[in-house]
Short mmCIF file of N, CA and C in Angstrom, two decimals:
data_model
loop_
_atom_site.label_atom_id
_atom_site.label_comp_id
_atom_site.label_asym_id
_atom_site.label_seq_id
_atom_site.Cartn_x
_atom_site.Cartn_y
_atom_site.Cartn_z
N UNK F 1 -15.43 2.53 -26.67
CA UNK F 1 -14.91 2.99 -25.92
C UNK F 1 -14.94 4.65 -25.77
N UNK F 2 -16.24 5.10 -25.80
CA UNK F 2 -16.23 6.39 -25.98
C UNK F 2 -15.65 7.22 -24.96
N UNK F 3 -14.65 8.28 -25.00
CA UNK F 3 -14.44 9.08 -24.69
C UNK F 3 -15.21 10.38 -24.43
N UNK F 4 -15.24 11.18 -23.28
CA UNK F 4 -15.90 12.55 -23.75
C UNK F 4 -14.44 13.45 -23.36
N UNK F 5 -13.86 14.33 -24.55
CA UNK F 5 -12.88 15.20 -24.22
C UNK F 5 -12.75 16.43 -22.99
N UNK F 6 -14.23 16.87 -22.51
CA UNK F 6 -13.93 17.40 -21.76
C UNK F 6 -14.05 17.12 -20.10
N UNK F 7 -14.53 15.79 -20.43
CA UNK F 7 -14.25 14.95 -19.06
C UNK F 7 -12.34 14.75 -19.11
N UNK F 8 -11.82 14.50 -20.22
CA UNK F 8 -10.91 14.34 -20.13
C UNK F 8 -9.88 15.37 -19.75
N UNK F 9 -10.24 16.59 -20.42
CA UNK F 9 -9.43 17.81 -19.82
C UNK F 9 -9.76 18.47 -18.08
N UNK F 10 -10.76 17.85 -18.15
CA UNK F 10 -11.57 18.21 -16.43
C UNK F 10 -10.04 17.28 -15.40
N UNK F 11 -10.09 16.18 -16.10
CA UNK F 11 -9.18 15.38 -15.49
C UNK F 11 -7.66 15.67 -15.15
N UNK F 12 -7.33 16.05 -16.41
CA UNK F 12 -6.24 16.18 -16.94
C UNK F 12 -5.75 17.70 -16.06
N UNK F 13 -6.49 18.56 -15.77
CA UNK F 13 -6.36 19.84 -15.11
C UNK F 13 -6.34 19.93 -13.93
N UNK F 14 -6.56 18.82 -12.74
CA UNK F 14 -6.57 18.53 -11.41
C UNK F 14 -5.04 18.69 -11.33
N UNK F 15 -4.50 19.71 -10.27
CA UNK F 15 -3.43 19.98 -10.20
C UNK F 15 -3.01 18.87 -8.73
N UNK F 16 -1.71 18.52 -9.04
CA UNK F 16 -1.06 17.29 -8.89
C UNK F 16 -1.31 16.14 -8.92
N UNK F 17 -2.05 15.65 -9.81
CA UNK F 17 -3.23 14.39 -9.83
C UNK F 17 -2.15 13.31 -9.98
N UNK F 18 -0.76 13.24 -10.36
CA UNK F 18 0.02 12.63 -11.02
C UNK F 18 0.74 11.93 -9.06
N UNK F 19 1.21 13.02 -8.64
CA UNK F 19 1.90 12.82 -7.02
C UNK F 19 0.34 12.57 -6.29
N UNK F 20 -0.90 12.49 -6.25
CA UNK F 20 -1.68 11.62 -6.32
C UNK F 20 -1.97 10.37 -5.99
N UNK F 21 -2.07 9.92 -7.66
CA UNK F 21 -1.92 8.71 -7.63
C UNK F 21 -1.01 7.83 -7.32
N UNK F 22 0.37 8.81 -7.38
CA UNK F 22 1.39 7.51 -6.89
C UNK F 22 1.06 7.15 -5.53
N UNK F 23 0.62 8.58 -4.44
CA UNK F 23 0.44 8.04 -2.98
C UNK F 23 -0.56 7.49 -2.52
N UNK F 24 -1.61 7.43 -3.56
CA UNK F 24 -2.72 6.61 -3.13
C UNK F 24 -2.76 4.97 -3.87
N UNK F 25 -1.09 4.71 -4.57
CA UNK F 25 -1.22 3.05 -5.21
C UNK F 25 -1.06 2.68 -3.84
N UNK F 26 -1.72 1.39 -4.38
CA UNK F 26 -1.95 0.01 -3.55
C UNK F 26 -0.61 -0.93 -3.67
N UNK F 27 -0.44 -1.07 -2.43
CA UNK F 27 1.07 -2.18 -2.40
C UNK F 27 0.52 -3.37 -1.46
N UNK F 28 0.75 -4.15 -1.63
CA UNK F 28 0.68 -5.73 -0.87
C UNK F 28 2.10 -5.25 0.71
N UNK F 29 1.32 -6.41 1.32
CA UNK F 29 2.44 -6.62 2.03
C UNK F 29 4.04 -6.83 1.76
N UNK F 30 4.26 -7.87 0.32
CA UNK F 30 5.60 -8.38 0.21
C UNK F 30 6.27 -6.96 -0.64
N UNK F 31 5.18 -6.07 -1.35
CA UNK F 31 5.59 -4.83 -2.27
C UNK F 31 6.09 -3.73 -0.92
N UNK F 32 5.27 -3.62 0.08
CA UNK F 32 5.48 -2.08 0.99
C UNK F 32 6.58 -3.08 1.72
N UNK F 33 7.26 -4.38 1.84
CA UNK F 33 8.62 -4.61 2.81
C UNK F 33 9.37 -4.68 1.67
N UNK F 34 9.56 -4.55 0.09
CA UNK F 34 10.49 -4.36 -0.78
C UNK F 34 10.53 -2.96 -0.94
N UNK F 35 9.64 -2.01 -0.62
CA UNK F 35 9.76 -0.85 -1.26
C UNK F 35 10.61 -0.10 -0.10
N UNK F 36 10.65 -0.43 1.21
CA UNK F 36 11.24 -0.48 2.55
C UNK F 36 12.71 -0.79 2.51
N UNK F 37 12.82 -1.66 1.80
CA UNK F 37 14.26 -2.61 1.95
C UNK F 37 14.20 -3.69 3.10
N UNK F 38 13.42 -4.09 3.39
CA UNK F 38 13.14 -4.32 4.75
C UNK F 38 12.74 -6.34 4.76
N UNK F 39 12.70 -6.98 6.01
CA UNK F 39 12.20 -8.14 5.41
C UNK F 39 10.78 -8.15 5.44
N UNK F 40 10.12 -8.85 4.78
CA UNK F 40 8.59 -8.90 5.04
C UNK F 40 8.53 -9.52 6.33
N UNK F 41 9.14 -9.81 7.31
CA UNK F 41 8.26 -9.99 9.13
C UNK F 41 8.84 -9.03 9.32
N UNK F 42 9.95 -8.29 8.99
CA UNK F 42 9.65 -6.97 9.45
C UNK F 42 8.64 -5.80 9.27
N UNK F 43 8.34 -5.88 8.23
CA UNK F 43 7.16 -5.25 7.35
C UNK F 43 5.87 -5.79 8.57
N UNK F 44 5.66 -7.11 8.63
CA UNK F 44 4.93 -7.55 9.53
C UNK F 44 4.85 -7.16 10.85
N UNK F 45 5.93 -7.04 11.76
CA UNK F 45 6.05 -6.68 12.91
C UNK F 45 5.82 -5.10 12.77
N UNK F 46 6.11 -4.30 11.99
CA UNK F 46 5.46 -2.71 11.59
C UNK F 46 3.90 -2.40 11.72
N UNK F 47 3.41 -3.44 11.07
CA UNK F 47 1.92 -4.03 10.99
C UNK F 47 1.06 -3.82 12.24
N UNK F 48 1.91 -5.10 12.91
CA UNK F 48 1.50 -5.30 14.19
C UNK F 48 1.72 -4.16 15.19
N UNK F 49 2.65 -3.44 15.70
CA UNK F 49 2.49 -2.49 16.20
C UNK F 49 1.97 -1.02 15.82
N UNK F 50 0.73 -1.12 14.76
CA UNK F 50 -0.22 -0.30 13.95
C UNK F 50 1.01 0.95 13.59
N UNK F 51 1.80 0.83 13.19
CA UNK F 51 2.93 1.75 12.82
C UNK F 51 2.07 1.71 11.20
N UNK F 52 1.42 1.17 10.98
CA UNK F 52 1.42 1.25 9.30
C UNK F 52 -0.34 0.34 9.16
N UNK F 53 -1.20 0.95 8.73
CA UNK F 53 -2.55 0.42 9.03
C UNK F 53 -3.07 -0.01 6.96
N UNK F 54 -3.46 -1.42 6.80
CA UNK F 54 -3.94 -1.16 5.65
C UNK F 54 -5.29 -0.35 5.27
N UNK F 55 -4.84 0.17 3.94
CA UNK F 55 -6.61 1.05 3.46
C UNK F 55 -7.33 0.49 3.01
N UNK F 56 -7.08 -0.97 2.70
CA UNK F 56 -8.35 -1.89 2.08
C UNK F 56 -7.87 -3.32 2.35
N UNK F 57 -8.69 -3.88 1.99
CA UNK F 57 -8.47 -5.29 2.27
C UNK F 57 -9.17 -6.22 0.82
N UNK F 58 -8.81 -6.62 0.07
CA UNK F 58 -9.13 -7.26 -1.07
C UNK F 58 -8.99 -9.12 -1.45
N UNK F 59 -9.81 -9.28 -1.96
CA UNK F 59 -9.73 -10.77 -1.89
C UNK F 59 -8.76 -11.51 -3.41
N UNK F 60 -8.44 -12.82 -2.67
CA UNK F 60 -7.46 -13.05 -3.66
C UNK F 60 -8.10 -14.40 -4.18
N UNK F 61 -8.17 -14.59 -4.78
CA UNK F 61 -8.56 -16.58 -5.22
C UNK F 61 -7.01 -16.99 -5.77
N UNK F 62 -6.86 -18.36 -5.47
CA UNK F 62 -5.89 -19.26 -5.76
C UNK F 62 -7.19 -20.10 -6.48
N UNK F 63 -6.19 -20.58 -7.94
CA UNK F 63 -6.91 -21.25 -8.48
C UNK F 63 -8.79 -21.14 -8.83
N UNK F 64 -9.26 -21.98 -9.05
CA UNK F 64 -10.83 -22.21 -9.51
C UNK F 64 -11.48 -22.01 -8.11
N UNK F 65 -11.51 -22.31 -7.08
CA UNK F 65 -12.61 -22.52 -6.63
C UNK F 65 -12.21 -21.59 -5.40
N UNK F 66 -13.73 -20.63 -4.30
CA UNK F 66 -13.48 -19.98 -3.26
C UNK F 66 -12.94 -20.61 -1.73
N UNK F 67 -13.01 -21.97 -2.15
CA UNK F 67 -11.65 -22.19 -0.83
C UNK F 67 -10.94 -21.53 -0.87
N UNK F 68 -10.49 -21.09 -1.89
CA UNK F 68 -8.73 -20.85 -1.75
C UNK F 68 -8.41 -19.37 -2.04
N UNK F 69 -9.25 -18.93 -1.67
CA UNK F 69 -9.68 -17.12 -1.59
C UNK F 69 -8.91 -17.20 -0.14
N UNK F 70 -8.09 -15.66 -0.21
CA UNK F 70 -7.32 -15.48 1.20
C UNK F 70 -7.49 -13.72 1.01
N UNK F 71 -7.85 -13.11 2.18
CA UNK F 71 -7.70 -11.48 2.53
C UNK F 71 -6.74 -11.19 2.27
N UNK F 72 -6.16 -10.18 1.40
CA UNK F 72 -5.00 -9.38 1.70
C UNK F 72 -4.99 -8.10 1.97
N UNK F 73 -4.41 -7.74 3.04
CA UNK F 73 -4.02 -6.22 2.75
C UNK F 73 -3.65 -5.38 2.18
N UNK F 74 -4.03 -4.16 1.74
CA UNK F 74 -2.87 -2.98 1.01
C UNK F 74 -3.04 -1.95 1.68
N UNK F 75 -1.74 -1.68 1.69
CA UNK F 75 -0.84 -0.38 2.15
C UNK F 75 -0.86 0.90 0.88
N UNK F 76 -1.15 2.05 1.35
CA UNK F 76 -1.25 3.14 0.58
C UNK F 76 0.40 3.13 0.24
N UNK F 77 1.04 3.51 -0.86
CA UNK F 77 2.50 3.91 -1.01
C UNK F 77 2.63 5.16 -0.06
N UNK F 78 2.06 6.13 0.33
CA UNK F 78 2.28 7.60 1.06
C UNK F 78 2.13 6.69 2.51
N UNK F 79 1.53 6.17 2.76
CA UNK F 79 1.75 5.62 4.51
C UNK F 79 2.86 4.25 4.47
N UNK F 80 3.11 3.94 3.59
CA UNK F 80 4.72 2.89 3.46
C UNK F 80 5.71 3.85 3.73
N UNK F 81 5.51 4.90 2.07
CA UNK F 81 7.20 6.05 2.57
C UNK F 81 7.04 6.63 3.40
N UNK F 82 5.95 6.77 4.12
CA UNK F 82 6.09 7.57 5.69
C UNK F 82 6.82 6.95 6.92
N UNK F 83 7.02 5.94 6.78
CA UNK F 83 7.80 4.73 7.92
C UNK F 83 9.27 5.25 8.17
N UNK F 84 10.06 5.36 7.01
CA UNK F 84 11.48 5.54 7.53
C UNK F 84 11.58 7.46 7.69
N UNK F 85 10.78 7.99 6.85
CA UNK F 85 10.78 9.44 6.95
C UNK F 85 10.72 10.55 7.88
N UNK F 86 10.38 9.81 8.90
CA UNK F 86 10.29 10.48 10.43
C UNK F 86 9.18 10.25 11.44
N UNK F 87 8.53 9.22 10.40
CA UNK F 87 7.11 8.30 11.71
C UNK F 87 7.63 8.21 12.86
N UNK F 88 8.98 7.46 12.41
CA UNK F 88 9.88 6.55 13.77
C UNK F 88 10.34 6.70 13.89
N UNK F 89 11.10 8.05 14.05
CA UNK F 89 12.92 8.30 14.70
C UNK F 89 13.49 7.36 15.15
N UNK F 90 13.06 6.88 15.96
CA UNK F 90 13.31 5.57 16.83
C UNK F 90 14.20 5.12 16.50
N UNK F 91 13.88 4.53 14.73
CA UNK F 91 14.57 3.16 14.64
C UNK F 91 16.01 3.85 13.51
N UNK F 92 17.07 2.93 13.69
CA UNK F 92 17.65 3.10 12.86
C UNK F 92 17.22 2.28 11.12
N UNK F 93 16.98 2.79 10.83
CA UNK F 93 16.73 2.43 9.59
C UNK F 93 17.64 1.55 8.65
N UNK F 94 18.51 2.33 8.65
CA UNK F 94 20.46 2.01 7.84
C UNK F 94 20.19 0.29 8.36
#
């Protein structure tokens, strides 16, 4: 693998890169629920209410056949973290 030092330096010079990467990290529904400290069904209700929307969907295969594939919604860490922080103050998050 060849690495261009100038490209590495350019990427490392991006202001706030670490925070951007953390904010955009994808979370599956189970991970999002665990991050919020809620049950998965509660997170599903939040998704149904459109409080949080998937940033993308990815196909996940189980086993070796395509018949076992499902589409999994992925949410950004920032969108999940915004829920209890003020996006919905009417909810008693405790």
